[in-house]
Amino acid sequence: MVKLLLIFMFAGFLHAEVYDGVAIVVEDKAITLLDVQKEMSSEHVNAKVASDILIRKKLEELEIAKRNIAVSSSEVYDDIKKMAKSNGLSVSQLYDAVREQNGLNSEEFKAKIKQKLLSQKLYAAIAMSSLSEPSDEEIKEYYELHKDKFNHPESFSVIIYRAKDKSRLKEKIDNPMFYAPDISTQEQVLFYGKISPRLATILQKTPQDHFTPILADGKGGFMSFYIKSVTKSNEADLKALKPQIINEIMADKREAVLSDYFARLRDNADINIIRLPKK
């Protein structure tokens, strides 16, 4: 009898240990405290926002399984090749850049791409049937409200700093007068339409007379761009921007449909929030 009691006590202790590590249960699928803490750290949000993001992700996973949505390895690789090309890199250079900037090895990166593609297929299955293209009046109104989004600079006059050692490059950025013969510089004019969308976004977000964040150069080294000046372009023609504006409007409509769908899904789901990290 004593032996049996000890077994039950030990089993209860093990169950408590496992239960203590769980923050949220969504339809019998656990989200751990560690999951929440990682989301808080990576997205720089509080526990409530992190838990909402993870609950949404878990609901998406359940919907993907329910609808038997799948992504092949060739689809993953095609997306990676497309991403590399848009950034002016080879696939191996892209892997190197992702490892340097995000700490992900190639298999982890592929897993992220697969999850992205699964989500895209799910979103299409949920939203596309209920979306209609915007009218000319909607397009014109959207453009008037978001002109800044569509009028981008013509070019950037920059100084490109390159180094093999990331810490040395940071030292140079923190103190531009610091003499560093192992850091090369190159003045260049970069035209908006001839650089990758990712780099264009980074340059746009960087104020004049400031450095961009340090980026992997795809060749095993690092680089940062010092913005000397920015040449503004003339206001773009609405007709030329129409395809881009339609994409933006459709994306907004899709997100509204998805938000409503997953809000209703969450209301009807069995979700148990056990506890969240305090910080």
mmCIF file of C-alpha atoms in Angstrom:
data_model
loop_
_atom_site.group_PDB
_atom_site.id
_atom_site.type_symbol
_atom_site.label_atom_id
_atom_site.label_comp_id
_atom_site.label_asym_id
_atom_site.label_seq_id
_atom_site.Cartn_x
_atom_site.Cartn_y
_atom_site.Cartn_z
ATOM 1 C CA MET A 1 0.000 0.000 0.000
ATOM 2 C CA VAL A 2 2.832 2.352 0.894
ATOM 3 C CA LYS A 3 4.622 1.416 -2.314
ATOM 4 C CA LEU A 4 1.444 2.136 -4.333
ATOM 5 C CA LEU A 5 1.031 5.510 -2.617
ATOM 6 C CA LEU A 6 4.624 6.440 -3.422
ATOM 7 C CA ILE A 7 4.043 5.562 -7.083
ATOM 8 C CA PHE A 8 0.993 7.848 -7.217
ATOM 9 C CA MET A 9 2.915 10.625 -5.487
ATOM 10 C CA PHE A 10 5.805 10.279 -7.938
ATOM 11 C CA ALA A 11 3.437 10.245 -10.926
ATOM 12 C CA GLY A 12 1.706 13.342 -9.602
ATOM 13 C CA PHE A 13 5.063 15.080 -9.181
ATOM 14 C CA LEU A 14 6.025 14.309 -12.783
ATOM 15 C CA HIS A 15 2.659 15.552 -14.015
ATOM 16 C CA ALA A 16 3.079 18.787 -12.028
ATOM 17 C CA GLU A 17 6.508 19.353 -13.567
ATOM 18 C CA VAL A 18 5.136 18.996 -17.088
ATOM 19 C CA TYR A 19 2.063 21.085 -16.279
ATOM 20 C CA ASP A 20 4.229 23.820 -14.744
ATOM 21 C CA GLY A 21 6.012 24.243 -18.090
ATOM 22 C CA VAL A 22 2.776 24.825 -20.015
ATOM 23 C CA ALA A 23 1.486 28.367 -20.455
ATOM 24 C CA ILE A 24 -1.507 27.819 -22.783
ATOM 25 C CA VAL A 25 -3.418 24.830 -24.128
ATOM 26 C CA VAL A 26 -5.193 25.223 -27.485
ATOM 27 C CA GLU A 27 -7.406 22.238 -28.347
ATOM 28 C CA ASP A 28 -5.080 19.889 -26.395
ATOM 29 C CA LYS A 29 -1.995 21.416 -28.074
ATOM 30 C CA ALA A 30 0.429 22.977 -25.587
ATOM 31 C CA ILE A 31 2.221 26.308 -25.779
ATOM 32 C CA THR A 32 5.008 26.403 -23.207
ATOM 33 C CA LEU A 33 6.259 29.247 -21.064
ATOM 34 C CA LEU A 34 9.506 29.013 -23.022
ATOM 35 C CA ASP A 35 7.575 29.474 -26.285
ATOM 36 C CA VAL A 36 5.993 32.645 -24.913
ATOM 37 C CA GLN A 37 9.305 33.980 -23.620
ATOM 38 C CA LYS A 38 10.991 33.353 -26.994
ATOM 39 C CA GLU A 39 8.167 35.163 -28.807
ATOM 40 C CA MET A 40 8.424 38.094 -26.387
ATOM 41 C CA SER A 41 12.163 38.315 -27.005
ATOM 42 C CA SER A 42 12.098 37.938 -30.797
ATOM 43 C CA GLU A 43 9.151 40.288 -31.404
ATOM 44 C CA HIS A 44 9.877 42.708 -28.520
ATOM 45 C CA VAL A 45 6.322 42.458 -27.161
ATOM 46 C CA ASN A 46 4.739 41.793 -23.768
ATOM 47 C CA ALA A 47 3.387 38.428 -22.608
ATOM 48 C CA LYS A 48 -0.215 39.191 -23.618
ATOM 49 C CA VAL A 49 0.690 40.110 -27.207
ATOM 50 C CA ALA A 50 3.098 37.156 -27.469
ATOM 51 C CA SER A 51 0.409 34.751 -26.257
ATOM 52 C CA ASP A 52 -2.093 36.139 -28.785
ATOM 53 C CA ILE A 53 0.437 35.618 -31.603
ATOM 54 C CA LEU A 54 1.141 32.035 -30.502
ATOM 55 C CA ILE A 55 -2.550 31.187 -30.113
ATOM 56 C CA ARG A 56 -3.160 32.462 -33.647
ATOM 57 C CA LYS A 57 -0.241 30.356 -34.934
ATOM 58 C CA LYS A 58 -1.577 27.268 -33.150
ATOM 59 C CA LEU A 59 -5.047 27.808 -34.617
ATOM 60 C CA GLU A 60 -3.445 28.137 -38.061
ATOM 61 C CA GLU A 61 -1.573 24.844 -37.566
ATOM 62 C CA LEU A 62 -4.822 23.107 -36.619
ATOM 63 C CA GLU A 63 -6.603 24.546 -39.679
ATOM 64 C CA ILE A 64 -3.751 23.503 -41.976
ATOM 65 C CA ALA A 65 -3.991 19.931 -40.655
ATOM 66 C CA LYS A 66 -7.802 19.952 -40.865
ATOM 67 C CA ARG A 67 -7.728 21.076 -44.526
ATOM 68 C CA ASN A 68 -4.879 18.670 -45.438
ATOM 69 C CA ILE A 69 -2.769 21.530 -46.821
ATOM 70 C CA ALA A 70 0.762 20.491 -47.816
ATOM 71 C CA VAL A 71 3.932 22.054 -49.213
ATOM 72 C CA SER A 72 6.543 20.069 -51.144
ATOM 73 C CA SER A 73 10.310 20.393 -50.788
ATOM 74 C CA SER A 74 10.493 21.676 -54.389
ATOM 75 C CA GLU A 75 8.054 24.486 -53.515
ATOM 76 C CA VAL A 76 10.262 25.421 -50.565
ATOM 77 C CA TYR A 77 13.412 25.463 -52.707
ATOM 78 C CA ASP A 78 11.708 27.467 -55.478
ATOM 79 C CA ASP A 79 10.718 30.107 -52.921
ATOM 80 C CA ILE A 80 14.269 30.231 -51.543
ATOM 81 C CA LYS A 81 15.680 30.659 -55.074
ATOM 82 C CA LYS A 82 13.214 33.477 -55.730
ATOM 83 C CA MET A 83 14.189 35.166 -52.454
ATOM 84 C CA ALA A 84 17.906 34.860 -53.250
ATOM 85 C CA LYS A 85 17.407 36.305 -56.736
ATOM 86 C CA SER A 86 15.395 39.293 -55.445
ATOM 87 C CA ASN A 87 18.266 40.101 -53.068
ATOM 88 C CA GLY A 88 20.970 39.694 -55.716
ATOM 89 C CA LEU A 89 22.448 36.604 -54.004
ATOM 90 C CA SER A 90 23.069 32.967 -54.806
ATOM 91 C CA VAL A 91 21.220 30.402 -52.677
ATOM 92 C CA SER A 92 24.371 29.593 -50.686
ATOM 93 C CA GLN A 93 24.996 33.311 -50.097
ATOM 94 C CA LEU A 94 21.408 33.680 -48.885
ATOM 95 C CA TYR A 95 21.928 30.811 -46.426
ATOM 96 C CA ASP A 96 25.081 32.537 -45.156
ATOM 97 C CA ALA A 97 23.249 35.870 -44.767
ATOM 98 C CA VAL A 98 20.358 34.254 -42.877
ATOM 99 C CA ARG A 99 22.764 32.436 -40.581
ATOM 100 C CA GLU A 100 24.704 35.628 -39.832
ATOM 101 C CA GLN A 101 21.655 37.859 -39.301
ATOM 102 C CA ASN A 102 19.105 35.466 -37.778
ATOM 103 C CA GLY A 103 21.194 32.621 -36.400
ATOM 104 C CA LEU A 104 19.273 30.025 -38.458
ATOM 105 C CA ASN A 105 20.994 27.124 -40.169
ATOM 106 C CA SER A 106 19.769 25.992 -43.604
ATOM 107 C CA GLU A 107 17.365 23.360 -42.223
ATOM 108 C CA GLU A 108 15.806 25.818 -39.766
ATOM 109 C CA PHE A 109 15.491 28.374 -42.557
ATOM 110 C CA LYS A 110 13.770 25.824 -44.821
ATOM 111 C CA ALA A 111 11.356 24.996 -41.995
ATOM 112 C CA LYS A 112 10.499 28.703 -41.677
ATOM 113 C CA ILE A 113 9.904 28.973 -45.435
ATOM 114 C CA LYS A 114 7.717 25.856 -45.384
ATOM 115 C CA GLN A 115 5.600 27.291 -42.579
ATOM 116 C CA LYS A 116 5.259 30.566 -44.484
ATOM 117 C CA LEU A 117 4.071 28.748 -47.614
ATOM 118 C CA LEU A 118 1.628 26.617 -45.614
ATOM 119 C CA SER A 119 0.166 29.775 -44.088
ATOM 120 C CA GLN A 120 -0.091 31.413 -47.519
ATOM 121 C CA LYS A 121 -2.034 28.430 -48.866
ATOM 122 C CA LEU A 122 -4.311 28.511 -45.838
ATOM 123 C CA TYR A 123 -4.933 32.251 -46.222
ATOM 124 C CA ALA A 124 -5.772 31.749 -49.896
ATOM 125 C CA ALA A 125 -8.219 28.974 -49.047
ATOM 126 C CA ILE A 126 -9.953 31.126 -46.431
ATOM 127 C CA ALA A 127 -9.924 34.559 -48.010
ATOM 128 C CA MET A 128 -9.636 34.541 -51.767
ATOM 129 C CA SER A 129 -13.166 33.322 -52.512
ATOM 130 C CA SER A 130 -14.662 36.232 -50.565
ATOM 131 C CA LEU A 131 -12.528 39.054 -52.008
ATOM 132 C CA SER A 132 -13.466 41.303 -54.902
ATOM 133 C CA GLU A 133 -11.087 43.629 -56.772
ATOM 134 C CA PRO A 134 -11.304 47.302 -55.792
ATOM 135 C CA SER A 135 -13.147 49.827 -57.946
ATOM 136 C CA ASP A 136 -11.386 52.770 -59.604
ATOM 137 C CA GLU A 137 -12.855 55.010 -56.902
ATOM 138 C CA GLU A 138 -11.365 52.814 -54.144
ATOM 139 C CA ILE A 139 -7.972 52.863 -55.883
ATOM 140 C CA LYS A 140 -7.986 56.658 -56.168
ATOM 141 C CA GLU A 141 -9.049 57.114 -52.534
ATOM 142 C CA TYR A 142 -6.403 54.660 -51.278
ATOM 143 C CA TYR A 143 -3.702 56.455 -53.266
ATOM 144 C CA GLU A 144 -4.680 59.872 -51.869
ATOM 145 C CA LEU A 145 -4.554 58.506 -48.316
ATOM 146 C CA HIS A 146 -1.230 56.689 -48.745
ATOM 147 C CA LYS A 147 0.822 58.821 -51.134
ATOM 148 C CA ASP A 148 3.953 58.543 -49.010
ATOM 149 C CA LYS A 149 3.891 54.770 -49.396
ATOM 150 C CA PHE A 150 4.037 54.926 -53.191
ATOM 151 C CA ASN A 151 6.386 57.867 -53.775
ATOM 152 C CA HIS A 152 9.898 56.564 -53.196
ATOM 153 C CA PRO A 153 13.338 58.187 -53.708
ATOM 154 C CA GLU A 154 14.991 58.020 -57.113
ATOM 155 C CA SER A 155 18.452 57.222 -55.743
ATOM 156 C CA PHE A 156 20.701 57.094 -52.674
ATOM 157 C CA SER A 157 24.210 58.515 -52.534
ATOM 158 C CA VAL A 158 26.063 56.252 -50.092
ATOM 159 C CA ILE A 159 29.432 55.208 -48.754
ATOM 160 C CA ILE A 160 29.639 51.436 -48.411
ATOM 161 C CA TYR A 161 31.807 50.206 -45.531
ATOM 162 C CA ARG A 162 32.933 46.568 -45.755
ATOM 163 C CA ALA A 163 34.838 44.332 -43.347
ATOM 164 C CA LYS A 164 35.450 40.657 -42.681
ATOM 165 C CA ASP A 165 35.029 41.151 -38.933
ATOM 166 C CA LYS A 166 31.604 42.319 -37.774
ATOM 167 C CA SER A 167 32.910 43.732 -34.484
ATOM 168 C CA ARG A 168 35.542 45.811 -36.297
ATOM 169 C CA LEU A 169 32.910 47.257 -38.601
ATOM 170 C CA LYS A 170 30.728 48.157 -35.609
ATOM 171 C CA GLU A 171 33.707 49.844 -33.977
ATOM 172 C CA LYS A 172 34.182 51.947 -37.120
ATOM 173 C CA ILE A 173 30.476 52.864 -37.259
ATOM 174 C CA ASP A 174 30.470 53.887 -33.603
ATOM 175 C CA ASN A 175 33.560 56.037 -34.191
ATOM 176 C CA PRO A 176 33.884 57.089 -37.883
ATOM 177 C CA MET A 177 37.209 58.849 -37.147
ATOM 178 C CA PHE A 178 38.695 55.529 -36.010
ATOM 179 C CA TYR A 179 41.484 54.448 -38.392
ATOM 180 C CA ALA A 180 40.856 50.900 -39.633
ATOM 181 C CA PRO A 181 42.907 49.791 -42.667
ATOM 182 C CA ASP A 182 41.062 46.453 -42.747
ATOM 183 C CA ILE A 183 37.765 48.247 -43.513
ATOM 184 C CA SER A 184 37.212 49.255 -47.130
ATOM 185 C CA THR A 185 35.003 52.114 -48.297
ATOM 186 C CA GLN A 186 33.341 52.771 -51.625
ATOM 187 C CA GLU A 187 31.222 55.737 -52.674
ATOM 188 C CA GLN A 188 28.311 54.826 -54.905
ATOM 189 C CA VAL A 189 24.931 56.028 -56.165
ATOM 190 C CA LEU A 190 22.278 53.333 -55.781
ATOM 191 C CA PHE A 191 19.163 53.698 -57.930
ATOM 192 C CA TYR A 192 15.941 52.613 -56.249
ATOM 193 C CA GLY A 193 14.751 50.493 -59.180
ATOM 194 C CA LYS A 194 18.046 48.611 -59.485
ATOM 195 C CA ILE A 195 18.537 47.379 -55.925
ATOM 196 C CA SER A 196 16.706 44.660 -54.015
ATOM 197 C CA PRO A 197 13.403 45.617 -52.326
ATOM 198 C CA ARG A 198 14.871 44.663 -48.954
ATOM 199 C CA LEU A 199 17.884 46.954 -49.335
ATOM 200 C CA ALA A 200 15.664 49.754 -50.684
ATOM 201 C CA THR A 201 13.486 49.519 -47.583
ATOM 202 C CA ILE A 202 16.526 49.632 -45.273
ATOM 203 C CA LEU A 203 17.981 52.667 -47.065
ATOM 204 C CA GLN A 204 14.633 54.477 -46.970
ATOM 205 C CA LYS A 205 14.331 53.911 -43.232
ATOM 206 C CA THR A 206 17.854 55.188 -42.509
ATOM 207 C CA PRO A 207 18.095 58.964 -41.920
ATOM 208 C CA GLN A 208 20.572 61.014 -43.914
ATOM 209 C CA ASP A 209 24.078 61.193 -42.347
ATOM 210 C CA HIS A 210 23.481 57.894 -40.544
ATOM 211 C CA PHE A 211 24.601 54.280 -41.021
ATOM 212 C CA THR A 212 22.291 51.396 -41.848
ATOM 213 C CA PRO A 213 22.370 48.317 -39.604
ATOM 214 C CA ILE A 214 25.251 45.951 -40.334
ATOM 215 C CA LEU A 215 24.316 43.463 -43.067
ATOM 216 C CA ALA A 216 25.898 40.263 -44.332
ATOM 217 C CA ASP A 217 27.412 40.910 -47.764
ATOM 218 C CA GLY A 218 26.842 37.364 -49.037
ATOM 219 C CA LYS A 219 30.592 36.806 -49.395
ATOM 220 C CA GLY A 220 31.437 35.898 -45.827
ATOM 221 C CA GLY A 221 31.876 39.519 -44.744
ATOM 222 C CA PHE A 222 29.771 42.441 -43.545
ATOM 223 C CA MET A 223 28.759 45.849 -44.789
ATOM 224 C CA SER A 224 26.970 49.024 -43.736
ATOM 225 C CA PHE A 225 25.761 51.946 -45.846
ATOM 226 C CA TYR A 226 26.333 55.560 -44.803
ATOM 227 C CA ILE A 227 23.595 57.739 -46.319
ATOM 228 C CA LYS A 228 25.161 60.903 -47.763
ATOM 229 C CA SER A 229 22.108 62.181 -49.607
ATOM 230 C CA VAL A 230 18.808 61.064 -51.101
ATOM 231 C CA THR A 231 17.461 62.189 -54.488
ATOM 232 C CA LYS A 232 13.688 62.493 -54.523
ATOM 233 C CA SER A 233 11.718 61.381 -57.554
ATOM 234 C CA ASN A 234 8.758 63.105 -59.127
ATOM 235 C CA GLU A 235 5.326 62.109 -57.850
ATOM 236 C CA ALA A 236 4.401 58.812 -59.473
ATOM 237 C CA ASP A 237 1.513 58.591 -61.917
ATOM 238 C CA LEU A 238 -1.626 56.926 -60.520
ATOM 239 C CA LYS A 239 -2.087 54.838 -63.663
ATOM 240 C CA ALA A 240 1.424 53.410 -63.397
ATOM 241 C CA LEU A 241 0.894 52.620 -59.710
ATOM 242 C CA LYS A 242 -2.493 50.959 -60.180
ATOM 243 C CA PRO A 243 -1.255 47.305 -60.003
ATOM 244 C CA GLN A 244 0.714 48.025 -56.833
ATOM 245 C CA ILE A 245 -2.223 49.843 -55.222
ATOM 246 C CA ILE A 246 -4.577 46.973 -56.068
ATOM 247 C CA ASN A 247 -2.140 44.557 -54.379
ATOM 248 C CA GLU A 248 -2.049 46.760 -51.265
ATOM 249 C CA ILE A 249 -5.848 47.039 -51.078
ATOM 250 C CA MET A 250 -6.310 43.298 -51.614
ATOM 251 C CA ALA A 251 -3.750 42.586 -48.883
ATOM 252 C CA ASP A 252 -5.662 44.838 -46.468
ATOM 253 C CA LYS A 253 -8.971 43.189 -47.380
ATOM 254 C CA ARG A 254 -7.467 39.744 -46.993
ATOM 255 C CA GLU A 255 -6.081 40.577 -43.551
ATOM 256 C CA ALA A 256 -9.503 41.877 -42.476
ATOM 257 C CA VAL A 257 -11.159 38.617 -43.603
ATOM 258 C CA LEU A 258 -8.474 36.509 -41.904
ATOM 259 C CA SER A 259 -8.628 38.493 -38.656
ATOM 260 C CA ASP A 260 -12.394 38.043 -38.525
ATOM 261 C CA TYR A 261 -12.112 34.328 -39.380
ATOM 262 C CA PHE A 262 -9.522 33.575 -36.693
ATOM 263 C CA ALA A 263 -11.332 35.735 -34.124
ATOM 264 C CA ARG A 264 -14.444 33.573 -34.611
ATOM 265 C CA LEU A 265 -12.294 30.432 -34.590
ATOM 266 C CA ARG A 266 -10.714 31.515 -31.312
ATOM 267 C CA ASP A 267 -14.111 32.243 -29.741
ATOM 268 C CA ASN A 268 -15.230 28.688 -30.521
ATOM 269 C CA ALA A 269 -11.962 26.940 -29.675
ATOM 270 C CA ASP A 270 -11.113 25.245 -26.387
ATOM 271 C CA ILE A 271 -8.334 27.531 -25.110
ATOM 272 C CA ASN A 272 -6.999 27.378 -21.566
ATOM 273 C CA ILE A 273 -4.526 30.076 -20.493
ATOM 274 C CA ILE A 274 -2.808 28.588 -17.457
ATOM 275 C CA ARG A 275 -0.230 31.279 -16.747
ATOM 276 C CA LEU A 276 2.023 33.715 -18.577
ATOM 277 C CA PRO A 277 5.528 35.001 -17.807
ATOM 278 C CA LYS A 278 5.530 38.071 -15.587
ATOM 279 C CA LYS A 279 8.076 39.872 -17.769
#
